Coordinates of C-alpha atoms in Angstrom, one line a residue:
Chain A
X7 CA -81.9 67.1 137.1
X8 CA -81.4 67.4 133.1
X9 CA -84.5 67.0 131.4
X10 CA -86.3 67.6 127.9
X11 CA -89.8 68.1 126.9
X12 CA -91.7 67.7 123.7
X13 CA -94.6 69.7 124.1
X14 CA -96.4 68.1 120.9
X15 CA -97.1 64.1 120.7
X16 CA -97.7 64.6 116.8
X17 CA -97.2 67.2 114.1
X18 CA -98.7 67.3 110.7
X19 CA -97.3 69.1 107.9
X20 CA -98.1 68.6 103.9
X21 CA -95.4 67.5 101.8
X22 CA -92.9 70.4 100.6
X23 CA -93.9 72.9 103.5
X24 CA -91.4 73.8 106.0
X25 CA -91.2 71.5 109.7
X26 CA -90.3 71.8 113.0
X27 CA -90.5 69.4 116.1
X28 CA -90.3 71.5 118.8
X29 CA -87.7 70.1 122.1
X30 CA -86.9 72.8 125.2
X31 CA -84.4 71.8 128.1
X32 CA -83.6 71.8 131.3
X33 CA -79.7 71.3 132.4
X34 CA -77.3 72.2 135.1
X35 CA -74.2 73.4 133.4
X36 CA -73.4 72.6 129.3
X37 CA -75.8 71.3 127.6
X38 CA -75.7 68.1 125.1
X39 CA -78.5 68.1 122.9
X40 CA -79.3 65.4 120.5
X41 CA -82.1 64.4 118.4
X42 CA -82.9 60.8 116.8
X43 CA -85.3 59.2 114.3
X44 CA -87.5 56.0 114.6
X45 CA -88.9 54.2 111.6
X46 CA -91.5 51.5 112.7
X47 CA -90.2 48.0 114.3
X48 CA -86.5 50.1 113.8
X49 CA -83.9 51.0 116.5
X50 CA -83.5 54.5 117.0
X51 CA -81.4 56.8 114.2
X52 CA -78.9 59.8 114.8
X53 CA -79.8 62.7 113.1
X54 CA -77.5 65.3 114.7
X55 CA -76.0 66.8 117.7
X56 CA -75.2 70.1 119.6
X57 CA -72.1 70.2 121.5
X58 CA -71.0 73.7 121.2
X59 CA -70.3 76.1 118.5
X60 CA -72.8 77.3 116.0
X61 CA -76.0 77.7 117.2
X62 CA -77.6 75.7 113.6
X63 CA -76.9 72.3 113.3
X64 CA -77.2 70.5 110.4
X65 CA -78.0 66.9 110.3
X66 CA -79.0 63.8 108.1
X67 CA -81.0 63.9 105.6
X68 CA -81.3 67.6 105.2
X69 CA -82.3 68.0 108.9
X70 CA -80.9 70.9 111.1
X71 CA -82.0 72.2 114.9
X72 CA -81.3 75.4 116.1
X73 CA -80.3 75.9 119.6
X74 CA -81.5 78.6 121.5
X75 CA -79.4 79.2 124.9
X76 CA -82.1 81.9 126.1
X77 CA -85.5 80.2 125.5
X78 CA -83.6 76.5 126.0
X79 CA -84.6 75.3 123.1
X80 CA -83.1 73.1 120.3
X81 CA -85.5 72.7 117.8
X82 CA -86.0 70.2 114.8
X83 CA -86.5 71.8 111.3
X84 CA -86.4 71.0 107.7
X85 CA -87.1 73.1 104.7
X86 CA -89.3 71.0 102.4
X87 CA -90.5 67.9 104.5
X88 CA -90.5 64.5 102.9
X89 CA -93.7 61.7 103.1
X90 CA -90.5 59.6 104.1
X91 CA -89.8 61.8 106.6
X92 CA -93.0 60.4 108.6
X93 CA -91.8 58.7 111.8
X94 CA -91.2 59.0 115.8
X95 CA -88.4 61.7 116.6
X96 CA -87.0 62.0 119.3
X97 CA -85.1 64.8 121.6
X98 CA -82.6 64.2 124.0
X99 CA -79.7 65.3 126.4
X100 CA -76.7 64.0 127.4
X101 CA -76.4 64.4 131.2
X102 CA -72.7 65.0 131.4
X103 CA -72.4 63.8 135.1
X104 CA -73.7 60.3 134.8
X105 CA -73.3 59.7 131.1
X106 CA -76.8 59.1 130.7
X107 CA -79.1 60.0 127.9
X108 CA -82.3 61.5 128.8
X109 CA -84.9 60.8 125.9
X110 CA -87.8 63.4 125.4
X111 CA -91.2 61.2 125.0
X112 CA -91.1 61.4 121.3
X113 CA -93.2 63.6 118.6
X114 CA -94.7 61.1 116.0
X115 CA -94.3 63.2 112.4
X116 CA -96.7 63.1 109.8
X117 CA -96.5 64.1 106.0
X118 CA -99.2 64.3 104.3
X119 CA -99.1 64.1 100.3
Chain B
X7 CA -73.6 43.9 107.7
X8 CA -75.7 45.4 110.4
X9 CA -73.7 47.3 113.1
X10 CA -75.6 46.6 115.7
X11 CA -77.7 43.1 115.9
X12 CA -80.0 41.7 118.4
X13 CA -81.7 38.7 118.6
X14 CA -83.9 37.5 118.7
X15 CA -86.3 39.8 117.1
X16 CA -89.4 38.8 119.0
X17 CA -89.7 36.7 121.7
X18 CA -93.1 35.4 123.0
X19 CA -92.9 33.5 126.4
X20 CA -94.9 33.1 129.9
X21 CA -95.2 34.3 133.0
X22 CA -92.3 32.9 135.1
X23 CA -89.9 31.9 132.2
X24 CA -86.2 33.1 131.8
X25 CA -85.2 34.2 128.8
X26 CA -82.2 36.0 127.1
X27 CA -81.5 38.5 124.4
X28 CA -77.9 38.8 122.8
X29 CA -76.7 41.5 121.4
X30 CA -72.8 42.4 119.1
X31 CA -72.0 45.3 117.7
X32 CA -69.1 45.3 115.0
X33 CA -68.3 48.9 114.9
X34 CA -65.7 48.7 117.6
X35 CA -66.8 50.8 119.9
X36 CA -66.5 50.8 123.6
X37 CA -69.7 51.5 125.0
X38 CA -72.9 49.7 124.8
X39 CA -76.7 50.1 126.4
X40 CA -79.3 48.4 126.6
X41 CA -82.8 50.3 126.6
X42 CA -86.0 49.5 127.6
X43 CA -88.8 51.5 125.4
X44 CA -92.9 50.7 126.5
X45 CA -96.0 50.5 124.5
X46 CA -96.1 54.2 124.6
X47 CA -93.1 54.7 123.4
X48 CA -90.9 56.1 126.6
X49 CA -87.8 55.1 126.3
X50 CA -85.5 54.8 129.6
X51 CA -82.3 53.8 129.8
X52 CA -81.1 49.9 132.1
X53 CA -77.9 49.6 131.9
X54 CA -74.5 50.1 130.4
X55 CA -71.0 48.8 130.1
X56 CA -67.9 50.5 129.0
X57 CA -65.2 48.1 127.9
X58 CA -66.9 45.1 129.5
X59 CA -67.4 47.2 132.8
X60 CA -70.5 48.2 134.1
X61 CA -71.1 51.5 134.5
X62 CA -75.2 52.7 134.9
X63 CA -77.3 50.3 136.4
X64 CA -80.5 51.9 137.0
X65 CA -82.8 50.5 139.3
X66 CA -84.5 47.7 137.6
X67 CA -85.3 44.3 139.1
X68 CA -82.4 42.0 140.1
X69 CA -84.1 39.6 137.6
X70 CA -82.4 41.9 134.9
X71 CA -78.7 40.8 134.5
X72 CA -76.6 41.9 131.9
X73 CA -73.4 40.2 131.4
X74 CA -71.0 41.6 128.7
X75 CA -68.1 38.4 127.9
X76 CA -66.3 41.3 125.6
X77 CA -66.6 44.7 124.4
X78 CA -68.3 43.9 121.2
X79 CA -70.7 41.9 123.2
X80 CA -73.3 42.8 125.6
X81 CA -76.5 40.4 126.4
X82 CA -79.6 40.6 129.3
X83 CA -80.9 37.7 131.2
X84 CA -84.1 38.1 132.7
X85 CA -85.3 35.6 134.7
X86 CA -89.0 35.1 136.3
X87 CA -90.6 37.2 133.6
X88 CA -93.5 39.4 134.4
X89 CA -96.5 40.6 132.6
X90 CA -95.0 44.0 133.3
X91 CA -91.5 42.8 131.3
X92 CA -93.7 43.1 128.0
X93 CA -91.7 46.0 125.8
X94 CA -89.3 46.5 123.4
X95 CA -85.5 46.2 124.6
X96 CA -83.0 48.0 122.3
X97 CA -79.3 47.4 122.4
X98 CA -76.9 49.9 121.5
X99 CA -73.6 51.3 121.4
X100 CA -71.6 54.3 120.7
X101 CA -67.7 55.2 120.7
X102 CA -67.1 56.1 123.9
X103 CA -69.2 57.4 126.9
X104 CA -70.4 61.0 126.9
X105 CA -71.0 63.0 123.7
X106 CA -70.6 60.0 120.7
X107 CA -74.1 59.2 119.2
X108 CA -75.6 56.0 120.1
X109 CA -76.3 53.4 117.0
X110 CA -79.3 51.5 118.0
X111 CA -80.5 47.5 117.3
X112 CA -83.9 46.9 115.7
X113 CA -85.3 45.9 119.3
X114 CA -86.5 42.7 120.4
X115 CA -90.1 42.5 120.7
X116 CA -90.5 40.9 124.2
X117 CA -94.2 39.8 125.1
X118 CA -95.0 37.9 128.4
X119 CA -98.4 36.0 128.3

């Protein structure tokens, strides 16, 4: 069964430092790797995807995720984070046989100013 | 002009009440969902419909019916509401099934007293 964890419910960074919101996989077969942004009392926001190709993805908002085939990884990063950038993220994979998104349980992001 | 809209935005109601929440999306695409995310933030995927066809129906009660009169339409009836029915749906869509990002509603706030 496809699966994704998020190993951290919340991360903490101060504004302008580096982040990463860590996601690792499980799949049978390719895997379709996604990750999405939640704002309070808002839907869910795409951010980016990994299909196939190069390994960095770069996203919205000056997000990117790198996907690591051999530690299953796909993780979240930006270079300078943002007090903006302060909401729910969430990891997830497509499961290619049923067409069904599997969500990760979500990392709530903090910035700090 | 919001792409995707649900309403209503909250909806407050008791036990053993049936109650429905509508959701269009004006981005012409093919595919919508409907989501089901609970107070700790999990979200799990009920249903979905490509071009007014259902296609997942995970197990949730038979008092969950979605019903979906055209493609840019897709609403869920739920009748004999439960204590346990208290969450947030979201309604969404994306292009076509498999590796298209899903655009999300801001939720309806459903809370059964």
């Amino acid at each position: 069964a496809q699966s994704v964890a998020q190993p951290e419910d919340q991360v903490n960074v101060a504004e302008g430092n580096p982040l990463t919101v860590k996601c690792t996989y499980s799949v049978s077969g390719n895997p379709y790797l996604f990750w999405y942004v939640q704002y309070p009392n808002r839907g869910l926001q795409f951010l980016l995807k990994y299909i196939t190709g190069d390994n960095l993805v770069k996203g919205s908002y000056g997000f990117e995720a790198e996907f690591n085939k051999s530690q299953t990884s796909f993780h979240l990063k930006k270079p300078s984070a943002l007090v903006s950038d302060s909401a729910l993220y969430f990891c997830a994979v497509l499961d290619s046989g049923t067409y069904k998104y599997i969500f990760g349980t979500g990392t709530r992001l903090k910035v700090l100013a | 002009d919001t792409a995707v809209s649900q309403t209503p935005k909250y909806l407050v109601t008791q036990m053993g009440n049936d109650k429905s929440i509508k959701c269009e999306q004006n981005l012409g695409h093919d595919t919508m969902y409907w989501y089901k995310q609970d107070s700790k933030k999990f979200l799990k995927i009920m249903f979905s419909y490509n071009n007014k066809e259902l296609i997942i129906n995970e197990t949730v009660p038979n008092r969950f019916s979605p019903k979906s009169p055209d493609k840019a339409h897709l609403n869920l009836h739920i009748n004999s509401l439960e204590l346990g029915d208290s969450a947030v749906y979201f309604c969404a869509s994306s292009q076509e099934m498999g590796v298209s990002p899903l655009h999300f509603g801001n939720g309806t706030r459903l809370t059964v007293t």
